[in-house]
Amino acid sequence: MYAGAVVLLAALAAAGAGALVLAAIGKSPWATYAVILTGPLQDLFGATEILVRAVPLILVALGIAISFRSGILNIGAEGQLMVGVLAATAVALALPGLPRPALLPLCLAAGAASGALWGGIAGVLRAWLGVNEILSTVMLNYIAAQLYTFLLRGPMIDPDELMTGSGTPQSVRLPRSAWLDRLVPGTRLHAGLLLALALAACVWLLLWRTTLGYRMRAAGAGSKAARYAGIRVERSLLVAMLFAGGFAGLAGAVEVLGVHHRAIEGISSGYGFAGIVVALFGGLHPAGIVPAAVFFGLLLVGADMTQRSAGVPANMILVLQGVIILAIVSARMALRDAYAQERAARLVRRLFPARGATPARAAPGDPAP
Amino acid sequence: MSLAHLLQDVLSLGVFFSVALLLAALGEMFNQRAGVFNLGCEGIMCMGAFLAFLPPYLVRTGPLAPWANLAGFALAMAAGVLLGLLFAVVTVTFRASQGIAGIGLQMLGWGVAGTLFRSHIGGVTGVEGVAAWRVPGLSRLPLLGPVLFNQNPLVYAAFLAVPASWYLLHRTPWGLRVRAVGTHPRAADSMGISVVRVRYQALALGGAMAGLGGAYLSLCQAKMFADDLVAGRGFIAVALVYFGRWSPWGIVGGALLFSLAQAFQLSLQVGGIKFPYEFAVMLPYALVIVVLALARRSRVVGPAALGKPYDRELRV
């Protein structure tokens, strides 16, 4: 009920703000929204593409949910994801002879580990030097983006690109043994979806059924009380950041092994930031994150379609995401506020009087009071 | 090129680069002194950069052309005020988490500026921008003249804003209220100061300055607009406030340090010293992290209520 109200409010606010921007660029909001929301569902490819987009979103959002619940704000998923792409690609290209059952897990592990490392930098800085993690993860994003372009244009570039002179910054195609299976032939939907769903269950277990998860949530709920209860808050912050980075890195690995099969420029298309929105939209809970990610997958695919068909820039999605974040964080507090709730409840009671509760209920035909 | 020439170039370029950071960081300082951590600075700068670019782009000739830049600055500041007030509604009135709300504001600013830019302008286009204004007399001083007195008018304004901000913060009743609200909002409240109003005012001022910082980027520094023009300068500005220990003097020092590093790196590139471009771009971001890690060791602490929403009804 409460979570539903927040989500509905945020969606309405975003739709309204988006309509204003669309009007400013001279497009019909209704037509654009109709394309965004229904366009991807017209055929099998579009429908599966929604899930293709949802996979990295689920993974990133799970990590962000862990970090937010532990009281550390990971804004660095974008950078952690890129580092994950680089590591998975490097491992697959370095060990092409390895059999599939060994290579694939190794690539995934490399992606997760490198993302965790990248996130861990911010975790260590926050836990022991008190560096604001938002600022450090944002900076690490820019550093990772530069590292990514440097490697793809230099040491990791496909030699063929240099030979033919096209110079597209992308790596060599990965060996087939490192590819994730396709679930539906003829589409890009890959086995990463199953991995993401399994991990969503694992995150639920971790946060609500283990001591570690309890400690992390306790540290996030109130660090003073948690410290008093004997929880090592610094360590739990670091662990949360390792998890968050690991999930984002894994998202990068899954994206390169499942979809593109080579590291390409712009592989992320903003999953790191969209993941924050998905995590908040999903109520920082795996059961909410999965549907939220599918919904955002729809928005992303739909936005690409409107860009191609109606010429509405796909940046439009950023506007919606920004407003959704602002609305969700506002609504969470406003709805938690006892006074605001009381006022709202009074308003609801006045507008929709309960049957029998109010004796002087005007029936049709009664004289006005 | 002689060493003196190189030094002069690096210094004047450093001063030239520092202004966008300086303006945004001074604005952010007022926000943080009032207890609000505004991470949306980046988004406000994006909007400012885009809106400032719009009038001179649209009105290139005709009787209104000389006023186009001025209109651009005004538009950028107005948008900054509006976004600052939006942030105030979310974080002060609704008491939302400031860090997450800042990310939301940043996405909103990026998104709106990017969408309007792509649909109305499309590609990267230059504008004439603001020309340098040579201060008569002073500009003929050796070394200092070209470095400090052959810049565009906004540079002078930004450096005058440093003592002005100090005066505003430490020598006026409003500055006292801002500091009180950021240090002990409950005490300020009990003295009859409206915490909400002061924070709204600080966020409006900070938004205007961040908008102006963005306008400086598009009209004075780059003389064009591109999607990634701001490139994290809003976040660096927030970090500079920490680095500068919430004081205008520290902030101007930090802004100059970063910009000199950037100017030095650029002159090395131009000078033909081989160094991967990407690592050069990476450098300032890495520097921010290092500086933040070191800055924590100093004894100065920030505004005590920084980042904490004030709830009048909450009994502590």
XYZ file of C-alpha atoms in Angstrom:
685
model
C 0.000 0.000 0.000
C 2.642 2.467 1.143
C 5.260 1.310 -1.362
C 2.625 1.306 -4.077
C 1.689 4.906 -3.311
C 5.344 5.999 -3.526
C 5.877 4.263 -6.851
C 2.651 5.624 -8.304
C 3.452 9.158 -7.148
C 6.945 8.983 -8.619
C 5.702 7.610 -11.928
C 3.084 10.349 -12.194
C 5.600 13.084 -11.382
C 8.025 11.711 -13.957
C 5.339 11.418 -16.604
C 4.323 15.017 -15.955
C 7.867 16.385 -16.109
C 8.561 14.319 -19.205
C 5.431 15.712 -20.867
C 6.699 19.257 -20.224
C 10.051 18.490 -21.852
C 8.363 16.763 -24.780
C 6.104 19.770 -25.263
C 9.201 21.997 -25.196
C 10.737 20.079 -28.079
C 7.452 20.091 -29.952
C 6.504 16.426 -29.629
C 3.196 15.062 -28.483
C 3.622 13.544 -25.012
C 0.778 11.087 -25.569
C 2.114 9.764 -28.839
C 5.650 9.526 -27.451
C 4.576 7.720 -24.300
C 2.426 5.389 -26.376
C 5.460 4.430 -28.479
C 7.722 4.055 -25.441
C 5.272 1.851 -23.546
C 3.836 -0.281 -26.334
C 6.453 -0.163 -29.101
C 8.785 -2.757 -27.589
C 5.914 -5.214 -27.096
C 4.983 -5.379 -30.788
C 7.225 -8.332 -31.629
C 9.304 -11.079 -30.040
C 12.606 -9.279 -30.574
C 11.405 -6.133 -28.841
C 9.892 -8.071 -25.968
C 13.029 -10.108 -25.336
C 15.132 -6.967 -25.676
C 13.312 -5.607 -22.606
C 14.661 -8.535 -20.608
C 18.110 -8.109 -22.159
C 18.151 -4.590 -20.740
C 16.664 -5.752 -17.447
C 19.535 -8.171 -16.728
C 22.280 -5.584 -16.048
C 19.716 -3.372 -14.329
C 18.768 -6.156 -11.908
C 22.387 -6.912 -11.100
C 23.418 -3.278 -10.622
C 20.310 -2.482 -8.590
C 20.841 -5.476 -6.286
C 24.298 -4.166 -5.433
C 23.010 -0.651 -4.941
C 20.227 -1.931 -2.683
C 22.806 -3.722 -0.523
C 24.894 -0.565 -0.268
C 21.991 1.793 0.432
C 20.609 -0.537 3.086
C 24.023 -0.604 4.718
C 24.214 3.166 4.860
C 26.722 3.796 2.081
C 25.638 5.367 -1.192
C 27.266 3.680 -4.158
C 27.028 6.048 -7.118
C 29.953 4.306 -8.787
C 28.183 1.404 -10.474
C 28.900 2.858 -13.904
C 32.652 2.723 -13.348
C 32.529 -0.640 -11.595
C 30.570 -2.048 -14.528
C 33.186 -0.852 -17.026
C 36.003 -2.336 -14.988
C 34.006 -5.577 -14.939
C 33.730 -5.532 -18.732
C 37.482 -5.013 -19.047
C 38.364 -7.822 -16.646
C 35.960 -10.348 -18.188
C 37.196 -9.488 -21.668
C 40.825 -9.708 -20.640
C 40.375 -13.135 -19.047
C 38.435 -14.519 -22.020
C 41.049 -13.265 -24.462
C 44.006 -14.400 -22.354
C 42.769 -17.979 -21.896
C 40.926 -18.839 -25.122
C 41.952 -22.512 -24.931
C 40.221 -23.157 -21.631
C 37.148 -25.430 -21.751
C 33.810 -23.720 -21.411
C 32.918 -24.945 -17.880
C 36.127 -23.368 -16.621
C 36.344 -20.254 -18.772
C 32.829 -18.933 -18.346
C 32.798 -18.945 -14.529
C 36.310 -17.550 -14.529
C 35.267 -14.619 -16.710
C 32.231 -13.914 -14.528
C 34.354 -14.129 -11.393
C 36.931 -11.780 -12.880
C 34.225 -9.250 -13.664
C 32.752 -9.436 -10.186
C 36.132 -9.341 -8.461
C 37.379 -6.340 -10.401
C 34.137 -4.449 -9.772
C 34.397 -5.278 -6.085
C 37.963 -4.003 -6.078
C 36.926 -0.754 -7.760
C 34.089 -0.298 -5.279
C 36.374 -1.376 -2.453
C 38.582 1.659 -3.022
C 35.672 3.910 -2.135
C 34.727 1.576 0.729
C 38.179 1.746 2.298
C 38.346 5.504 1.845
C 34.980 5.940 3.516
C 35.451 3.443 6.321
C 38.886 4.487 7.456
C 39.548 7.955 6.079
C 36.018 9.301 6.209
C 36.023 10.319 2.546
C 32.489 10.999 1.329
C 31.706 7.921 -0.752
C 29.431 9.765 -3.155
C 32.252 12.040 -4.253
C 34.857 9.280 -4.418
C 32.635 6.903 -6.414
C 31.704 9.678 -8.838
C 35.386 10.459 -9.389
C 36.130 6.743 -9.809
C 33.443 6.670 -12.516
C 35.284 9.292 -14.546
C 38.607 7.522 -13.991
C 37.137 4.171 -15.076
C 35.613 5.753 -18.184
C 39.003 7.160 -19.198
C 40.728 3.857 -18.437
C 38.130 2.091 -20.553
C 38.607 4.335 -23.582
C 42.370 4.228 -23.191
C 42.455 0.432 -23.227
C 39.931 0.054 -26.050
C 41.713 2.590 -28.234
C 45.169 1.367 -27.332
C 46.370 -1.908 -25.844
C 43.094 -3.831 -26.173
C 41.968 -2.689 -29.624
C 41.211 -5.369 -32.215
C 44.304 -5.510 -34.502
C 41.945 -5.892 -37.468
C 40.549 -2.449 -36.731
C 44.031 -1.023 -37.065
C 44.796 -3.054 -40.190
C 41.654 -2.083 -42.052
C 42.094 1.422 -40.780
C 38.566 1.785 -39.471
C 39.924 2.160 -35.939
C 36.643 1.462 -34.173
C 37.574 1.249 -30.509
C 36.590 -2.315 -29.659
C 38.318 -5.485 -28.538
C 38.779 -8.744 -30.413
C 35.690 -10.969 -30.484
C 35.684 -13.299 -27.474
C 36.106 -17.050 -27.984
C 32.774 -18.842 -28.324
C 33.453 -20.871 -25.192
C 33.097 -17.685 -23.158
C 29.654 -16.766 -24.502
C 26.571 -17.110 -22.362
C 23.867 -19.291 -23.950
C 21.020 -17.642 -25.783
C 17.666 -18.520 -24.245
C 15.451 -17.696 -27.225
C 16.911 -18.389 -30.669
C 17.013 -15.378 -32.947
C 17.028 -12.892 -30.077
C 19.713 -11.534 -27.773
C 18.114 -12.877 -24.592
C 20.817 -14.829 -22.797
C 21.345 -17.006 -19.727
C 22.425 -13.988 -17.708
C 18.745 -13.510 -16.928
C 18.655 -16.758 -14.961
C 21.828 -15.751 -13.146
C 20.323 -12.377 -12.252
C 17.122 -13.951 -10.936
C 19.067 -16.487 -8.884
C 21.200 -13.731 -7.425
C 18.111 -11.706 -6.559
C 17.020 -14.643 -4.389
C 20.524 -14.833 -2.908
C 20.478 -11.144 -2.011
C 17.188 -11.601 -0.229
C 18.695 -14.506 1.714
C 21.825 -12.498 2.444
C 20.062 -9.404 3.740
C 17.220 -10.998 5.682
C 18.379 -14.487 6.565
C 22.062 -14.185 7.528
C 23.930 -12.562 10.383
C 26.101 -10.650 7.958
C 23.041 -9.169 6.290
C 21.525 -8.280 9.630
C 24.720 -6.515 10.667
C 24.828 -4.583 7.411
C 21.220 -3.483 7.707
C 21.685 -2.563 11.356
C 24.728 -0.446 10.500
C 22.701 1.248 7.798
C 19.705 1.881 10.041
C 21.739 3.619 12.705
C 25.486 3.486 12.981
C 25.656 4.644 16.601
C 23.221 2.042 17.853
C 24.873 -0.631 15.724
C 28.296 0.240 17.098
C 26.893 0.114 20.628
C 25.539 -3.354 19.861
C 29.032 -4.495 18.949
C 28.736 -4.373 15.186
C 31.900 -3.273 13.448
C 30.336 -0.579 11.330
C 33.459 0.254 9.308
C 33.850 -3.337 8.251
C 30.211 -3.652 7.306
C 30.475 -0.502 5.164
C 33.432 -1.993 3.338
C 31.690 -5.337 2.866
C 28.621 -3.560 1.491
C 30.755 -1.622 -0.956
C 32.523 -4.829 -2.058
C 29.145 -6.435 -2.723
C 27.848 -3.371 -4.565
C 30.943 -3.151 -6.731
C 30.945 -6.897 -7.292
C 27.371 -6.872 -8.568
C 28.066 -3.960 -10.902
C 31.233 -5.645 -12.171
C 29.280 -8.838 -12.734
C 26.703 -6.853 -14.685
C 29.502 -5.678 -16.939
C 30.832 -9.201 -17.405
C 27.354 -10.562 -18.170
C 26.762 -7.778 -20.661
C 29.936 -8.503 -22.608
C 29.658 -12.318 -22.409
C 25.940 -12.425 -23.103
C 25.135 -9.588 -25.486
C 28.055 -8.057 -27.331
C 30.750 -10.779 -27.164
C 33.408 -8.089 -27.286
C 34.172 -4.947 -25.344
C 32.741 -2.002 -27.262
C 32.593 1.695 -26.569
C 29.452 2.846 -24.778
C 28.684 -0.687 -23.594
C 26.939 0.523 -20.464
C 24.460 3.101 -21.827
C 23.966 4.431 -18.335
C 23.100 1.194 -16.512
C 25.042 2.393 -13.493
C 22.804 5.406 -12.975
C 19.614 3.714 -14.129
C 20.396 1.003 -11.573
C 20.072 3.572 -8.792
C 16.601 4.454 -10.016
C 15.642 0.786 -10.328
C 16.872 0.070 -6.802
C 14.855 2.962 -5.355
C 11.832 2.194 -7.533
C 11.997 -1.400 -6.331
C 11.979 -0.301 -2.701
C 15.558 -1.546 -2.174
C 14.152 -5.094 -2.094
C 14.927 -7.895 -4.572
C 11.238 -8.681 -5.004
C 10.647 -5.100 -6.085
C 13.870 -4.693 -8.038
C 13.123 -7.457 -10.560
C 9.807 -5.988 -11.792
C 11.239 -2.461 -11.579
C 14.152 -3.545 -13.790
C 11.787 -5.071 -16.336
C 9.769 -1.853 -16.372
C 12.929 0.199 -16.914
C 14.041 -2.234 -19.586
C 10.781 -1.405 -21.343
C 11.435 2.324 -20.959
C 14.983 2.035 -22.318
C 13.978 -0.040 -25.346
C 10.990 2.243 -25.909
C 13.174 5.337 -25.674
C 15.499 3.916 -28.329
C 12.464 3.311 -30.536
C 11.163 6.861 -30.161
C 14.626 8.164 -30.947
C 14.619 6.250 -34.214
C 10.994 6.689 -35.204
C 9.921 10.019 -33.722
C 13.251 11.772 -33.252
C 12.837 12.207 -29.512
C 16.352 12.080 -28.010
C 16.898 9.049 -25.776
C 18.324 11.449 -23.135
C 14.675 11.985 -22.361
C 14.887 8.875 -20.162
C 17.369 10.701 -17.922
C 14.737 13.342 -17.218
C 12.260 10.670 -16.170
C 14.901 8.962 -14.031
C 15.907 12.191 -12.318
C 12.341 13.119 -11.469
C 11.609 9.585 -10.268
C 14.534 9.771 -7.853
C 13.495 13.193 -6.562
C 9.888 12.085 -6.166
C 10.719 8.803 -4.438
C 13.063 10.307 -1.866
C 10.548 13.106 -1.212
C 7.610 10.750 -0.897
C 9.442 8.340 1.388
C 10.011 11.062 3.921
C 6.714 12.841 3.439
C 4.788 9.606 3.868
C 6.847 8.590 6.867
C 6.115 11.900 8.557
C 3.449 11.227 11.177
C 1.895 14.692 10.874
C 1.723 14.591 7.099
C 0.216 11.127 7.315
C -2.365 12.289 9.802
C -3.309 15.188 7.541
C -3.500 12.885 4.544
C -5.638 10.397 6.463
C -7.993 13.166 7.540
C -8.278 14.315 3.946
C -9.022 10.774 2.774
C -11.660 10.357 5.483
C -13.323 13.587 4.467
C -13.304 12.697 0.771
C -14.329 9.067 1.194
C -16.330 8.776 4.420
C -16.459 5.187 5.661
C -19.890 3.569 5.539
C -21.662 3.848 8.887
C -18.815 5.760 10.488
C -20.265 9.170 9.792
C -23.896 9.428 10.905
C -24.819 12.578 8.993
C -24.160 11.262 5.529
C -26.050 13.216 2.941
C -28.226 11.019 0.767
C -29.306 12.172 -2.654
C -32.322 14.385 -2.361
C -31.615 15.454 1.228
C -31.660 19.185 1.825
C -28.203 20.697 1.930
C -26.850 20.963 5.475
C 59.291 28.817 -26.028
C 61.053 30.359 -23.097
C 60.381 29.223 -19.566
C 58.918 32.591 -18.646
C 56.492 32.342 -21.506
C 55.477 28.840 -20.510
C 54.941 29.962 -16.936
C 52.865 32.892 -18.092
C 50.751 30.670 -20.331
C 50.144 28.051 -17.658
C 49.272 30.663 -15.056
C 46.868 32.635 -17.218
C 45.244 29.441 -18.507
C 44.962 28.196 -14.926
C 43.196 31.361 -13.823
C 40.994 31.134 -16.913
C 40.011 27.503 -16.161
C 39.414 28.017 -12.456
C 36.411 30.342 -12.759
C 33.639 27.820 -13.457
C 34.809 25.712 -10.519
C 35.232 28.767 -8.339
C 31.737 30.145 -8.946
C 30.037 26.782 -8.459
C 32.095 25.947 -5.381
C 31.404 29.317 -3.726
C 27.708 28.713 -4.287
C 28.003 25.197 -2.915
C 29.802 26.637 0.113
C 26.698 28.661 0.999
C 24.566 25.524 0.634
C 26.814 23.491 2.867
C 27.253 26.277 5.415
C 23.468 26.252 5.700
C 23.608 22.493 6.240
C 22.570 21.244 2.802
C 24.848 19.045 0.734
C 23.829 19.852 -2.839
C 25.209 17.202 -5.135
C 22.908 18.408 -7.886
C 25.453 21.136 -8.637
C 26.502 19.191 -11.742
C 22.962 19.179 -13.095
C 22.534 22.896 -12.414
C 25.805 23.628 -14.219
C 24.608 21.577 -17.215
C 21.382 23.534 -17.412
C 23.248 26.803 -16.925
C 25.742 25.981 -19.652
C 22.995 25.064 -22.088
C 20.618 27.955 -21.361
C 23.416 30.529 -21.438
C 24.440 29.200 -24.833
C 20.926 29.472 -26.235
C 20.444 33.278 -26.697
C 23.789 33.964 -28.418
C 23.215 30.894 -30.569
C 19.756 32.025 -31.629
C 20.449 35.759 -31.950
C 23.674 36.172 -33.859
C 22.897 39.364 -35.707
C 20.521 42.259 -35.349
C 20.053 44.962 -32.765
C 19.631 42.475 -29.916
C 22.852 40.588 -30.596
C 25.031 42.621 -28.172
C 22.644 41.698 -25.370
C 22.545 37.989 -26.139
C 25.397 37.026 -23.819
C 23.903 39.020 -20.999
C 20.554 37.343 -21.569
C 22.364 34.016 -21.496
C 23.910 34.715 -18.111
C 20.575 35.874 -16.734
C 18.818 32.790 -18.062
C 21.457 30.479 -16.576
C 21.187 32.136 -13.185
C 17.395 32.031 -13.247
C 17.446 28.336 -14.074
C 19.971 27.829 -11.271
C 17.661 29.546 -8.800
C 14.722 27.416 -9.924
C 16.659 24.161 -9.659
C 18.092 25.237 -6.313
C 14.574 25.885 -5.065
C 13.416 22.522 -6.411
C 16.239 20.915 -4.444
C 15.109 22.910 -1.411
C 11.563 21.597 -1.731
C 12.856 18.034 -1.869
C 15.522 18.183 0.822
C 14.366 20.939 3.184
C 10.591 20.643 3.059
C 10.311 16.916 2.375
C 13.573 16.192 4.236
C 14.768 13.687 1.637
C 18.219 12.133 1.699
C 20.401 14.873 0.222
C 22.926 12.570 -1.414
C 20.368 10.611 -3.403
C 18.291 13.689 -4.210
C 21.447 15.331 -5.569
C 21.919 12.464 -7.986
C 18.315 12.931 -9.063
C 18.799 16.645 -9.674
C 21.975 15.930 -11.603
C 20.157 13.465 -13.882
C 17.311 15.924 -14.344
C 19.694 18.723 -15.351
C 21.708 16.473 -17.682
C 18.549 15.041 -19.170
C 16.723 18.295 -19.854
C 19.821 20.062 -21.219
C 20.778 17.048 -23.325
C 17.281 16.518 -24.729
C 16.749 20.155 -25.653
C 20.249 20.385 -27.128
C 19.871 17.281 -29.280
C 16.448 18.148 -30.587
C 16.931 21.889 -31.187
C 20.593 22.198 -32.059
C 21.862 18.717 -32.774
C 25.594 18.995 -33.193
C 28.382 20.926 -31.579
C 28.193 24.570 -32.620
C 30.309 27.456 -31.478
C 29.250 30.918 -30.391
C 31.323 34.069 -30.310
C 31.230 34.090 -26.537
C 32.670 36.664 -24.199
C 35.938 38.287 -25.216
C 38.812 39.134 -22.912
C 38.774 42.609 -21.450
C 42.215 44.107 -20.905
C 42.269 46.180 -17.717
C 43.873 49.493 -18.700
C 47.216 50.062 -17.054
C 47.319 46.989 -14.856
C 47.522 44.630 -17.818
C 50.959 46.023 -18.647
C 52.476 44.748 -15.424
C 55.109 42.101 -16.082
C 53.794 38.523 -15.686
C 50.859 39.510 -13.464
C 49.394 41.743 -16.152
C 48.703 39.094 -18.770
C 47.842 36.490 -16.135
C 45.397 38.473 -14.047
C 44.317 41.491 -16.069
C 43.791 40.185 -19.578
C 40.813 37.948 -18.910
C 37.107 38.134 -19.623
C 34.937 40.190 -17.253
C 33.481 37.149 -15.512
C 36.958 36.204 -14.305
C 37.264 39.504 -12.465
C 33.753 39.116 -11.107
C 34.471 35.609 -9.850
C 37.624 36.672 -8.044
C 35.815 39.638 -6.524
C 33.154 37.163 -5.396
C 35.703 35.507 -3.102
C 36.099 38.392 -0.613
C 32.453 39.260 -1.155
C 31.400 35.743 -0.114
C 33.627 35.954 2.930
C 32.085 39.297 3.867
C 28.572 38.005 3.279
C 29.181 34.924 5.397
C 31.100 36.482 8.279
C 30.098 40.130 8.465
C 26.389 40.269 7.674
C 23.354 39.149 9.695
C 22.312 36.863 6.866
C 25.702 35.136 6.903
C 25.378 34.636 10.643
C 21.965 33.085 10.155
C 23.312 30.776 7.437
C 26.120 29.595 9.688
C 23.792 29.178 12.648
C 21.337 27.135 10.615
C 24.128 24.906 9.354
C 25.728 24.415 12.736
C 22.835 24.107 15.139
C 19.466 24.432 13.430
C 17.536 23.774 16.633
C 19.263 26.607 18.457
C 18.750 28.877 15.466
C 15.088 27.894 15.369
C 14.630 28.675 19.036
C 16.152 32.109 18.410
C 13.409 32.779 15.882
C 15.417 32.126 12.736
C 13.421 30.224 10.139
C 15.649 27.268 9.263
C 13.530 26.494 6.234
C 13.647 30.033 4.852
C 17.399 30.435 5.319
C 18.083 27.097 3.669
C 15.819 28.000 0.751
C 17.688 31.303 0.359
C 21.085 29.597 0.509
C 20.034 27.003 -2.069
C 18.688 29.710 -4.383
C 21.960 31.637 -4.121
C 24.012 28.481 -4.583
C 21.905 27.517 -7.589
C 22.383 30.935 -9.188
C 26.152 30.685 -8.759
C 26.285 27.130 -10.104
C 24.198 28.265 -13.084
C 26.621 31.116 -13.659
C 29.513 28.661 -13.410
C 27.899 26.573 -16.122
C 27.329 29.694 -18.219
C 31.016 30.540 -17.884
C 31.877 27.140 -19.359
C 29.783 27.574 -22.479
C 30.125 31.325 -23.081
C 33.622 32.143 -21.807
C 35.707 28.987 -21.647
C 34.610 26.595 -24.396
C 32.527 29.076 -26.437
C 30.301 26.204 -27.478
C 27.969 23.641 -25.962
C 28.290 19.870 -26.011
C 26.520 17.146 -24.073
C 29.543 16.412 -21.906
C 30.759 19.969 -21.524
C 30.489 20.061 -17.741
C 32.211 16.667 -17.370
C 32.050 16.328 -13.618
C 33.056 19.893 -12.747
C 29.956 20.133 -10.571
C 31.158 17.195 -8.513
C 34.680 18.606 -8.358
C 33.177 21.882 -7.116
C 31.447 19.987 -4.298
C 34.744 18.284 -3.455
C 36.512 21.668 -3.482
C 34.247 22.871 -0.709
C 35.488 20.014 1.469
C 39.033 20.663 0.349
C 38.708 24.394 1.047
C 37.364 23.703 4.521
C 34.143 25.655 3.866
C 36.067 28.922 3.507
C 36.181 31.118 0.375
C 39.957 31.445 0.695
C 40.473 27.704 0.818
C 38.101 27.234 -2.097
C 39.857 29.739 -4.337
C 43.147 28.013 -3.497
C 41.699 24.629 -4.379
C 40.137 25.865 -7.612
C 43.446 27.391 -8.682
C 45.367 24.236 -7.749
C 43.121 22.036 -9.889
C 43.037 24.427 -12.800
C 46.789 24.950 -12.773
C 47.238 21.174 -12.861
C 44.875 21.065 -15.824
C 46.614 23.947 -17.582
C 50.018 22.378 -16.976
C 48.841 19.069 -18.389
C 47.423 20.853 -21.428
C 50.630 22.760 -22.088
C 52.579 19.500 -21.858
C 50.266 18.021 -24.480
C 50.656 21.029 -26.716
C 54.388 20.984 -26.112
C 54.450 17.530 -27.692
C 55.371 15.507 -24.616
C 54.008 11.998 -25.205
C 51.563 11.041 -22.511
C 48.314 9.150 -23.107
C 45.559 11.710 -23.384
C 43.164 9.633 -21.297
C 45.537 9.573 -18.329
C 45.875 13.316 -18.516
C 42.093 13.669 -18.366
C 41.977 11.181 -15.500
C 44.434 13.168 -13.425
C 42.181 15.860 -11.914
C 39.601 13.262 -10.846
C 42.296 11.179 -9.184
C 43.655 14.325 -7.576
C 40.220 15.010 -6.057
C 40.200 11.587 -4.385
C 43.718 11.994 -3.020
C 43.012 15.488 -1.778
C 39.766 14.403 -0.093
C 41.615 11.587 1.654
C 44.285 13.977 2.905
C 41.896 16.807 3.768
C 40.250 14.671 6.432
C 43.373 14.800 8.536
C 43.071 18.502 9.221
C 41.382 19.610 12.412
C 38.744 21.875 10.895
C 35.335 20.282 10.898
C 32.486 21.191 8.593
C 29.108 22.606 9.515
C 27.805 20.301 12.234
C 24.356 19.865 10.701
C 25.689 19.261 7.172
C 23.604 16.650 5.391
C 21.031 16.337 8.164
C 17.480 17.371 7.349
C 15.997 19.524 10.102
C 12.764 18.308 11.563
C 11.115 20.760 13.892
C 8.876 18.181 15.497
C 11.622 15.690 16.163
C 12.572 15.556 19.827
C 16.211 14.732 20.367
